[in-house]
Amino acid sequence: MRRYLSSVRFKYMAGMVVDATGSGMYLPLSLLYFHHVTGLPLTEVGAIVTAASVIGLISNPVAGVLIDRFSARTVLVGGYVLRASAFCMYPFVDNGLAMFAVVLPVALGDTSYPPAIQSFVAEIVRGAERDKLLALQRSLRNAGMGLGGLLAGAALALDDSGFYIVVLGAAAGYLLAAGLMSTIRPEAPARPAGARVSRKGGYRMVARNRPFLGLTLLNIPTAFAYMVLSVALPVYLTSELDAPVSLVGIVYAVNTVGIAVLQIPVTRFLIGYRRTRAVALGAGIFGLSFVTFAVLGGLSTGAALIAGVFAATALFTAGELLHGATASALVAQTAPEDTRGRHLAVYQLSWAVPIALAPTVLTALLSLSATGMWLLLAAGVAGSAVGVLRLERRLPQAAVHPLPPGPGPAVPETRPTGKAA
């Protein structure tokens, strides 16, 4: 068992690093790349990317079915190859229609990735090891994204060919990640031998699983909370608080470095506690962070304002550390094994929809009342925290209490019935 877990960790770590490094090279330049190469206006480029992202949502339920029918590894590796193939076509794009044709496969692969990677982790590790691996994933992805950004900066410092180096580097990262992940095989079948998943009624089973749907709905306010750092906060700091633009980058760096450095030790500490309590506490600390940001609106510029911004950012980061990996492990183990792909695909909608709506919703709220936006977000995550605690008794005990793997046989995962206990 130890040798198996050691091999899995090494391959998984390597895969996450190259995946995140490739993503980190391209993501900050996604709009600028096509604007530079095609000469299309940024507004048109943004509209094409948005349209592809919305259409790409159809891959979410399809990915759930494919995960249950074949395996999470098949969908994960297929998504990597699909995106890598599209990236290899980027240098040939010279108009809007061609751009849409290459960004749509990337959007499809991006949307299928979260349920595939969560299901994959659930297939290869169990109990407390699941929390550790998900924490490792969050830490490595933050570090890899930072490294990718540095590599992109170095490539673009050369000349205009740097744009092509970036997209081909991202493609190479996805292909290498696909190769590494394809070598990881579950120690035991993800479902009993001979078991088959019905081709009909799969998503009806998810609809009947009320505790799982409760977790999904309660995640929506928290998903909006995660989007604050990249959508609302930069505008709030510069427009409402008259803070220097440089502070935005520093705040983002504090959050990213904090997650990369602290996620693993924090998750190791949390393993001894109920996952639901850690998730609720993380949401509650998000709320404290938002209240702090709201209070900052009444402060004048100066040292007090800067200190308050960093204090609120530290609280936001602490909320992420408590919530992120633990919530993923809780949801993955709450989903029944035979329809885990479909369950996690539905859960992913609680992220995908807020991510798509956040730029419009948060900026609209910000324009109406900055303080009101922060207090509304705080109320949302507070409600989410209370809801998770009330839902605790209806969730499988093995999902609520992470159990460290012992020398004996694996502890079977309890399957929720969808009825109150």
Coordinates of C-alpha atoms in Angstrom, one line a residue, residues 1 5 9 125-132 268 270-273 275 333 398 401-411:
M1 CA 0.0 0.0 0.0
L5 CA 0.7 5.5 -2.6
R9 CA 1.9 10.8 -5.3
V125 CA -7.0 7.1 -2.9
R126 CA -9.5 6.9 0.0
G127 CA -10.1 8.3 3.4
A128 CA -7.6 10.8 4.8
E129 CA -5.3 10.2 1.9
R130 CA -7.9 11.8 -0.4
D131 CA -7.7 15.1 1.6
K132 CA -3.9 15.0 1.5
R268 CA -2.9 17.5 7.5
L270 CA -7.7 19.3 9.6
I271 CA -7.8 15.5 9.0
G272 CA -8.5 14.9 12.6
Y273 CA -11.7 16.9 12.5
R275 CA -14.9 17.9 7.1
Q333 CA -16.8 10.9 -0.9
A398 CA -17.3 8.2 6.0
H401 CA -15.1 11.9 9.2
P402 CA -12.0 11.2 7.1
L403 CA -10.6 7.8 8.1
P404 CA -6.8 7.2 7.8
P405 CA -6.1 4.1 5.7
G406 CA -5.2 1.1 7.8
P407 CA -3.3 -2.1 7.0
G408 CA -6.6 -4.0 6.6
P409 CA -9.2 -3.8 3.8
A410 CA -10.4 -0.5 2.6
V411 CA -13.4 0.9 4.5

